[in-house]
Amino acid sequence: MKPELHKITQISPDQSIVCIIGRDEIPEWLKLTKSEKEYALKQVLAKEEYVIINSYYKTTYLVTINEAHPEFRIKEELRKCASNLKKIIKSNNHDELVIASYHAFKGAVEAFAEGLLLSFYSFGKYKTKKEKEDKKNYPSRLLFYQGPGDEDIKWLTDLTDSVYMIRDLINEPVNHLNAPALADEIRKIGNTAGFSVEVLTKGKIEALKMGGLLAVNKGSIDPPVFCILEWKPEKALNSNPIVLVGKGIVYDTGGLNIKTGDYMDNMKGDMAGAAAVAGVMYTIARTGIPLHVIGLIPSTDNRPGGNAYAQGDIITMYNKMTVEVGNTDAEGRMILADAISYASKFKPLLIIDIATLTGSAAMTFSGQAIAVMGNAGRDYFKLLEECGNEVYERTAELPFWEEYGEMIKSDIADIKNVGGREAGAITAGKFLENFAEYPLIHMDIAGPGSLKKDDYYRLKDGPGSGVRLLSTFLKRFAEDLKARK
Ligand code: BES
Ligand code: ZN
Ligand code: ZN
């Protein structure tokens, strides 16, 4: 179980504690003995990342920060330090653990707690030997002393709950989570968080003529779904909604252009964009962000089969444009395109799509950055970059020049779904732009959305990329709107 978070105003002498400190002083209220203090100071001066003092009744973890670094970097160092300490904290079997800071800046305690909480996650659902489960021995409560206020604690609780929830979804294999099952899960998330969910099933998708989604679904034995999530609080500050679109490919075999070698590895996670959208909707609804936000999730698997769509096919999309299929493995853009044109119905202020879209983005940035591009205003990109640094889900913007759009011209249809080997992440974004009648930001999470090994608190397989970034972006967006009113 994930530890609960609480605020406390007093520390009892036998409570184990993590205290974040600068390089010079150790607070009195830690009640260390003279020799413990001397030892600790020596270690701190030696620039150790942390010092552990085992007293008879308690353990004290002194975590040092490098005050010369900018705050957003220190926060990340704290998240990583928490992840480094995870094993030791676990082996010490604390029922409760206090987290406090001394001379550290606002947000330091939350960052450490966030890193710790995100490191505690494990996907143990299919382990039959429960005693092996990694979840045991974690503190059941993290107690904040002189740190965050109630609102900050609520934000951290809801945000990390959301990451846990969507990691579960991403890690779920396709034999347990096909597209209709994903829709069921999204419905449940909506019920818990308080946003509405409408699920369009195959008949409705056919009636709407969503050609992209239907084409990709042709090789599947399961029907496609199209989920519409809506959070519309009475006090919404925006009159035109923000629309989030998430790629919900529950498994990507490549289709008839089948993925060879080990390229199918972790393709159960090709719905990480969809999961991120559900996660963001969860966080903003739980915390009551005063924005009207709509989430669109087209979902199916992509498989070869007797009736599967084929290279060379020409597909009429939802917006009536025709697309020549150059490669059935470029399926994500086919389903996103329909969702992006469907978004026009809501006259959105901004459309943001998030998708594990191209190997090209993963090759360029590895797990370190989310590739972003689009035609939306500069202010949106600036805010996204700022939030990206803040939560350390960093964004790297790619050019979106019209020349890249020429690479997906087709001789026989309006456009092609592939643009050759070069600039793959950008041509994918340009493809999507054709379907956007409103400002678009496209986020390709193929790199950080699926990791081969743990990267500190970003755990392997489905680390849950994009949720912390987009939730923070919307929170800040609302704050900025409010300040301007
Ligand atoms: N889901 C993949 C992209 C992907 C690759 C995500 C690696 C995560 C890790 C996507 O559908 C895909 O197959 N893209 C192709 C497009 C190509 C055929 C134009 C790719 O990038 O190779
Ligand atoms: Zn693919
Ligand atoms: Zn895919």
XYZ file of C-alpha atoms and ligand atoms in Angstrom:
509
model
C 0.000 0.000 0.000
C 1.076 3.521 -0.655
C 1.861 5.380 2.606
C -0.605 8.041 3.739
C 0.559 11.624 4.128
C -0.141 13.714 7.236
C 0.994 16.932 8.828
C 2.324 17.007 12.395
C 3.279 19.840 14.708
C 5.427 17.939 17.186
C 8.046 15.249 16.938
C 8.359 12.689 19.697
C 11.939 11.717 20.620
C 11.599 8.135 19.376
C 10.333 8.964 15.897
C 12.493 8.170 12.902
C 13.014 11.165 10.732
C 14.368 12.375 7.428
C 15.654 15.914 7.773
C 16.716 17.953 4.771
C 19.504 20.345 5.714
C 21.989 22.777 4.171
C 25.700 22.205 4.719
C 26.352 23.953 7.993
C 23.898 23.356 10.807
C 21.990 20.526 12.418
C 18.714 21.470 14.104
C 18.342 21.128 17.882
C 14.934 19.503 17.590
C 16.498 16.391 16.109
C 17.709 15.713 19.651
C 20.939 14.051 18.581
C 23.624 13.359 21.163
C 26.830 15.393 21.063
C 28.818 12.595 19.450
C 26.073 11.837 16.911
C 26.050 15.487 15.989
C 29.807 15.643 15.604
C 29.779 12.564 13.396
C 26.934 13.961 11.307
C 28.626 17.317 10.797
C 31.832 15.627 9.680
C 29.932 13.624 7.073
C 27.964 16.657 5.932
C 31.153 18.645 5.484
C 32.594 15.744 3.485
C 29.706 16.440 1.084
C 27.935 13.142 1.630
C 24.499 13.061 -0.027
C 23.005 11.663 3.158
C 24.047 10.621 6.660
C 22.283 7.906 8.596
C 22.388 7.869 12.375
C 21.039 4.788 14.054
C 20.121 5.603 17.640
C 18.580 3.076 19.993
C 14.933 3.976 19.359
C 15.046 5.679 16.004
C 16.912 6.322 12.787
C 17.764 9.825 11.642
C 18.417 10.392 7.968
C 20.135 13.685 7.277
C 19.776 14.641 3.653
C 21.984 17.444 2.417
C 21.221 19.764 -0.430
C 23.603 21.641 -2.667
C 22.456 25.209 -2.177
C 24.478 26.377 -5.183
C 22.124 24.577 -7.562
C 18.891 26.112 -8.861
C 15.793 25.048 -6.903
C 14.309 22.838 -9.602
C 17.545 20.858 -9.749
C 17.744 20.488 -5.980
C 14.200 19.154 -6.034
C 15.202 16.491 -8.521
C 18.290 15.657 -6.460
C 15.968 15.175 -3.476
C 13.638 12.882 -5.438
C 16.652 10.834 -6.537
C 18.119 10.763 -3.033
C 14.789 9.462 -1.726
C 14.919 6.754 -4.317
C 18.501 5.882 -3.262
C 17.354 5.633 0.360
C 14.312 3.507 -0.426
C 15.944 0.139 0.280
C 17.431 1.232 3.609
C 14.197 2.868 4.738
C 12.344 -0.288 3.857
C 14.780 -2.560 5.678
C 14.397 -0.447 8.808
C 10.683 -1.315 9.020
C 9.437 2.084 10.151
C 5.708 2.244 10.660
C 5.879 6.023 10.497
C 8.544 8.264 9.075
C 8.762 12.004 9.651
C 10.024 14.199 6.828
C 11.171 17.663 7.791
C 13.378 20.368 6.440
C 15.718 22.832 8.055
C 16.913 25.855 6.157
C 15.668 24.272 2.956
C 13.322 26.041 0.576
C 9.590 25.550 0.109
C 8.865 22.395 -1.813
C 11.928 20.471 -0.617
C 9.959 18.164 1.681
C 7.357 17.469 -0.999
C 10.059 16.652 -3.540
C 11.709 14.136 -1.209
C 8.348 12.586 -0.326
C 7.381 12.427 -3.986
C 10.590 10.600 -4.910
C 10.061 8.168 -2.052
C 6.406 7.505 -2.841
C 7.074 6.975 -6.534
C 9.945 4.596 -5.699
C 7.723 2.501 -3.413
C 5.436 1.456 -6.269
C 5.499 -2.119 -7.455
C 3.319 -4.098 -9.843
C 2.801 -7.190 -7.715
C -0.682 -8.125 -8.864
C 0.287 -11.333 -10.630
C 2.716 -12.656 -8.013
C 1.083 -15.624 -6.359
C 3.585 -15.706 -3.489
C 2.418 -12.682 -1.580
C 5.328 -12.747 0.877
C 7.649 -11.872 -2.002
C 5.708 -8.768 -2.743
C 7.802 -5.661 -2.590
C 5.087 -3.639 -0.934
C 5.672 -4.913 2.599
C 7.684 -3.024 5.182
C 7.124 0.423 3.794
C 6.097 3.037 6.349
C 2.331 3.243 6.451
C 2.481 6.971 7.138
C 4.776 9.795 6.092
C 4.483 12.698 8.519
C 5.409 16.225 7.495
C 6.915 18.472 10.115
C 7.136 22.211 9.446
C 6.705 21.574 5.780
C 3.879 21.665 3.276
C 0.401 22.996 3.979
C -2.847 21.053 3.623
C -3.327 21.986 -0.014
C 0.190 20.941 -0.968
C -0.293 17.629 0.821
C -3.556 17.031 -1.005
C -1.920 17.826 -4.337
C 0.946 15.418 -3.658
C -1.444 12.694 -2.488
C -3.714 12.972 -5.519
C -0.852 13.314 -7.965
C 1.048 10.286 -6.691
C -2.191 8.259 -6.448
C -2.716 9.132 -10.069
C 0.782 7.982 -11.059
C 0.288 4.676 -9.178
C -3.050 4.174 -10.898
C -1.795 4.773 -14.395
C 1.345 2.686 -13.855
C -1.028 -0.180 -13.041
C -2.850 0.440 -16.319
C 0.318 0.659 -18.423
C 1.848 -2.435 -16.843
C -1.301 -4.488 -17.386
C -0.726 -6.873 -20.305
C -3.089 -6.935 -23.274
C -4.496 -10.358 -22.376
C -5.925 -8.643 -19.289
C -6.570 -5.202 -20.740
C -7.976 -4.877 -24.222
C -9.620 -1.682 -25.476
C -13.092 -2.295 -23.948
C -11.420 -3.202 -20.631
C -9.410 0.028 -20.768
C -12.681 1.927 -21.212
C -14.100 0.158 -18.127
C -11.060 1.181 -16.103
C -11.364 4.775 -17.286
C -15.019 4.766 -16.256
C -13.997 3.599 -12.771
C -11.367 6.323 -12.560
C -13.993 8.888 -13.548
C -16.331 7.646 -10.807
C -13.654 7.885 -8.124
C -12.423 11.286 -9.198
C -15.725 12.895 -10.142
C -15.356 13.532 -13.876
C -17.788 12.177 -16.461
C -16.920 9.438 -18.941
C -18.813 8.597 -22.100
C -17.678 5.552 -24.051
C -18.466 5.375 -27.759
C -18.573 1.739 -28.856
C -17.990 0.291 -32.326
C -21.460 1.052 -33.746
C -21.203 4.702 -32.831
C -17.606 4.927 -34.075
C -18.798 3.489 -37.399
C -21.726 5.882 -37.532
C -19.309 8.769 -36.974
C -17.060 7.343 -39.727
C -13.862 7.490 -37.704
C -11.907 5.893 -40.535
C -8.494 6.058 -38.850
C -9.552 4.265 -35.681
C -11.622 1.720 -37.626
C -8.761 0.974 -40.049
C -6.315 0.191 -37.255
C -8.951 -1.926 -35.536
C -9.613 -4.108 -38.595
C -7.013 -6.736 -37.672
C -8.296 -7.033 -34.124
C -10.813 -9.482 -32.727
C -11.844 -6.898 -30.108
C -13.929 -3.811 -30.898
C -12.434 -0.307 -30.650
C -13.597 2.300 -28.130
C -13.528 6.058 -28.060
C -13.704 7.556 -24.564
C -14.784 11.112 -23.838
C -13.789 12.345 -20.393
C -15.022 15.672 -19.123
C -14.215 17.807 -16.093
C -16.381 20.883 -16.068
C -16.420 22.599 -12.692
C -19.016 25.331 -12.110
C -16.294 27.856 -11.404
C -14.300 27.087 -14.573
C -12.126 30.031 -15.564
C -12.050 29.192 -19.278
C -15.078 29.325 -21.558
C -13.471 27.205 -24.298
C -12.140 23.913 -23.003
C -8.656 22.492 -23.167
C -8.777 19.143 -24.948
C -6.298 16.387 -24.083
C -5.927 13.489 -26.511
C -4.157 10.244 -25.531
C -2.966 7.394 -27.745
C -4.690 4.238 -26.527
C -3.053 1.418 -28.491
C -3.389 -1.400 -25.964
C -0.884 -3.454 -27.966
C 1.178 -2.560 -30.997
C 2.398 -5.523 -33.057
C 2.943 -3.170 -35.996
C 0.051 -4.824 -37.844
C 0.858 -6.343 -41.252
C 4.106 -4.325 -41.232
C 4.859 -6.439 -38.212
C 7.512 -5.453 -35.692
C 10.498 -7.804 -35.969
C 13.311 -8.667 -33.551
C 12.507 -7.410 -30.085
C 10.767 -4.247 -31.305
C 7.525 -5.539 -29.831
C 9.086 -5.374 -26.374
C 6.779 -3.526 -23.967
C 4.243 -2.678 -26.682
C 1.546 -3.391 -24.097
C 2.519 0.093 -22.926
C 1.560 1.795 -26.196
C -1.456 3.213 -24.358
C 0.726 5.251 -21.971
C -0.586 8.466 -23.547
C -4.174 7.371 -22.908
C -3.261 6.470 -19.339
C -1.618 9.870 -18.874
C -4.797 11.636 -20.002
C -6.882 9.575 -17.557
C -4.335 10.326 -14.830
C -4.363 14.069 -15.466
C -8.169 14.120 -15.435
C -8.032 12.260 -12.107
C -5.638 14.764 -10.539
C -7.436 17.903 -11.702
C -10.840 16.569 -10.702
C -9.657 15.374 -7.276
C -7.939 18.650 -6.527
C -10.711 20.739 -8.099
C -8.675 22.714 -10.654
C -11.067 25.407 -11.962
C -10.681 24.608 -15.659
C -12.979 23.021 -18.202
C -10.958 20.100 -19.596
C -11.972 17.321 -21.986
C -10.020 14.113 -22.526
C -10.355 12.058 -25.711
C -9.052 8.504 -25.828
C -9.293 6.450 -29.014
C -8.332 2.864 -28.297
C -7.716 -0.467 -30.024
C -4.889 -2.939 -30.475
C -2.885 -3.015 -33.730
C -2.580 -6.517 -35.111
C -2.194 -8.409 -38.337
C -5.191 -10.565 -39.228
C -7.309 -11.705 -42.140
C -8.999 -8.364 -42.423
C -6.160 -6.133 -41.192
C -5.525 -2.808 -42.915
C -2.630 -3.025 -45.324
C 0.202 -0.930 -46.666
C -1.171 0.873 -49.729
C -4.717 1.181 -48.382
C -6.386 4.548 -48.702
C -8.417 5.513 -45.656
C -11.045 8.229 -45.425
C -10.635 9.799 -42.031
C -13.255 11.311 -39.686
C -12.595 14.780 -41.143
C -13.006 13.379 -44.706
C -9.330 13.692 -45.606
C -7.806 10.690 -47.351
C -4.659 8.996 -46.058
C -2.433 6.583 -47.944
C -1.118 3.933 -45.564
C 2.630 3.816 -46.046
C 3.149 1.648 -42.995
C 0.599 -0.054 -40.740
C 2.985 0.422 -37.808
C 2.348 4.180 -37.962
C -1.037 3.435 -36.379
C -0.909 5.883 -33.487
C -1.271 8.919 -35.714
C -4.227 7.263 -37.500
C -6.285 7.005 -34.319
C -5.069 10.327 -32.871
C -5.966 12.133 -36.110
C -9.633 11.192 -35.752
C -9.654 12.276 -32.111
C -7.946 15.576 -32.938
C -10.542 16.399 -35.605
C -13.319 15.302 -33.251
C -11.977 17.901 -30.781
C -13.187 20.689 -33.115
C -16.678 19.992 -31.840
C -15.686 21.614 -28.530
C -14.068 24.726 -30.057
C -11.013 24.184 -27.846
C -8.718 26.882 -26.596
C -5.883 24.399 -26.986
C -5.434 20.744 -27.946
C -2.638 18.738 -26.341
C -2.040 15.208 -27.516
C 0.246 12.793 -25.719
C 1.467 9.577 -27.281
C 4.182 6.923 -27.412
C 4.337 7.828 -31.072
C 7.731 7.317 -32.689
C 10.906 5.331 -32.267
C 12.533 8.457 -33.666
C 11.694 10.520 -30.542
C 12.939 7.678 -28.332
C 16.208 7.445 -30.285
C 16.745 11.206 -30.073
C 16.031 11.823 -26.406
C 16.149 8.391 -24.775
C 14.236 8.600 -21.494
C 15.434 12.121 -20.741
C 12.900 14.306 -22.519
C 9.427 14.481 -23.921
C 9.567 15.653 -27.538
C 7.159 18.550 -27.978
C 6.157 20.472 -31.071
C 3.142 22.224 -32.490
C 1.540 25.387 -33.755
C 0.137 26.705 -30.453
C 1.248 30.078 -29.050
C 4.740 30.505 -27.620
C 3.377 31.198 -24.120
C 1.973 27.685 -23.907
C 5.321 26.139 -24.811
C 7.096 28.371 -22.333
C 4.776 27.348 -19.517
C 5.126 23.698 -20.489
C 8.915 23.973 -20.392
C 8.818 25.666 -16.986
C 6.534 23.000 -15.553
C 8.710 20.351 -17.176
C 11.745 21.589 -15.247
C 9.746 21.945 -12.056
C 8.564 18.315 -12.001
C 11.588 17.151 -13.997
C 9.600 15.722 -16.846
C 11.539 17.917 -19.195
C 10.366 18.911 -22.625
C 12.558 19.411 -25.684
C 10.972 21.271 -28.547
C 11.463 20.126 -32.130
C 11.073 22.443 -35.143
C 7.704 22.377 -36.826
C 8.628 23.934 -40.161
C 6.264 23.557 -43.094
C 8.983 21.847 -45.150
C 8.596 18.826 -42.870
C 4.930 18.742 -43.864
C 5.958 18.256 -47.485
C 7.596 14.950 -46.562
C 4.192 13.320 -46.032
C 2.652 14.310 -49.359
C 1.048 11.449 -51.254
C 0.681 11.001 -55.006
C -2.703 9.360 -54.745
C -4.291 10.580 -51.492
C -4.270 13.857 -49.526
C -1.396 12.706 -47.316
C 0.609 9.607 -46.319
C 0.937 8.295 -42.786
C 4.741 8.074 -43.051
C 7.410 10.433 -44.300
C 10.472 8.242 -44.731
C 13.257 7.429 -42.302
C 14.382 10.966 -41.588
C 12.799 13.389 -39.092
C 10.308 10.698 -38.042
C 9.118 12.370 -34.847
C 8.506 15.659 -36.651
C 6.697 14.243 -39.681
C 4.411 12.373 -37.258
C 3.600 15.702 -35.585
C 3.050 17.346 -38.964
C 0.660 14.541 -39.896
C -1.424 15.321 -36.807
C -1.410 19.040 -37.551
C -3.465 18.323 -40.688
C -6.344 17.294 -38.455
C -6.171 20.141 -35.947
C -8.435 23.108 -36.580
C -7.375 24.638 -33.266
C -3.944 25.301 -31.710
C -2.048 22.059 -31.144
C 0.747 20.898 -28.871
C 1.953 17.416 -29.672
C 3.895 15.486 -27.017
C 5.786 12.344 -28.021
C 6.590 10.276 -24.917
C 8.062 7.261 -26.744
C 11.353 7.772 -24.830
C 10.413 8.484 -21.199
C 7.052 6.680 -21.480
C 8.579 3.225 -21.600
C 11.824 2.420 -19.753
C 13.922 -0.732 -19.981
C 15.299 -0.263 -16.463
C 14.527 1.825 -13.391
C 15.789 5.389 -13.552
C 15.644 6.236 -9.835
C 11.943 6.825 -9.033
C 10.929 6.518 -12.698
C 10.296 2.822 -12.583
C 10.821 0.531 -15.550
C 8.151 -0.537 -18.042
C 5.452 2.063 -17.392
C 6.906 4.940 -15.324
C 3.744 6.997 -15.880
C 5.270 9.770 -17.953
C 3.443 13.032 -18.561
C 0.958 13.027 -15.697
C 2.992 15.142 -13.316
C 3.874 17.513 -16.134
C 0.396 18.024 -17.559
C -1.322 18.162 -14.176
C 1.126 20.857 -13.070
C 0.724 22.671 -16.397
C -3.058 22.848 -15.936
C -2.718 23.928 -12.322
C -0.369 26.745 -13.328
C -2.579 27.592 -16.308
C -5.528 28.078 -13.962
C -3.431 30.158 -11.557
C -2.278 32.403 -14.413
C -5.835 32.838 -15.704
C -7.039 33.707 -12.226
C -4.281 36.267 -11.753
C -5.283 37.960 -15.001
C -9.005 38.172 -14.145
N 4.361 2.598 -30.788
C 5.336 2.848 -31.777
C 6.398 3.843 -31.320
C 7.289 3.439 -30.187
C 8.524 2.870 -30.455
C 6.939 3.687 -28.887
C 9.347 2.517 -29.418
C 7.781 3.331 -27.838
C 8.991 2.752 -28.112
C 4.690 3.429 -33.034
O 3.392 3.049 -33.288
C 5.512 2.992 -34.196
O 5.574 1.815 -34.423
N 6.096 3.936 -34.905
C 6.904 3.668 -36.039
C 6.503 4.587 -37.143
C 7.159 4.299 -38.450
C 6.588 3.039 -39.051
C 6.934 5.464 -39.374
C 8.355 3.900 -35.630
O 8.627 4.899 -34.972
O 9.200 3.065 -35.970
Zn 3.295 1.226 -34.434
Zn 2.282 2.449 -31.596
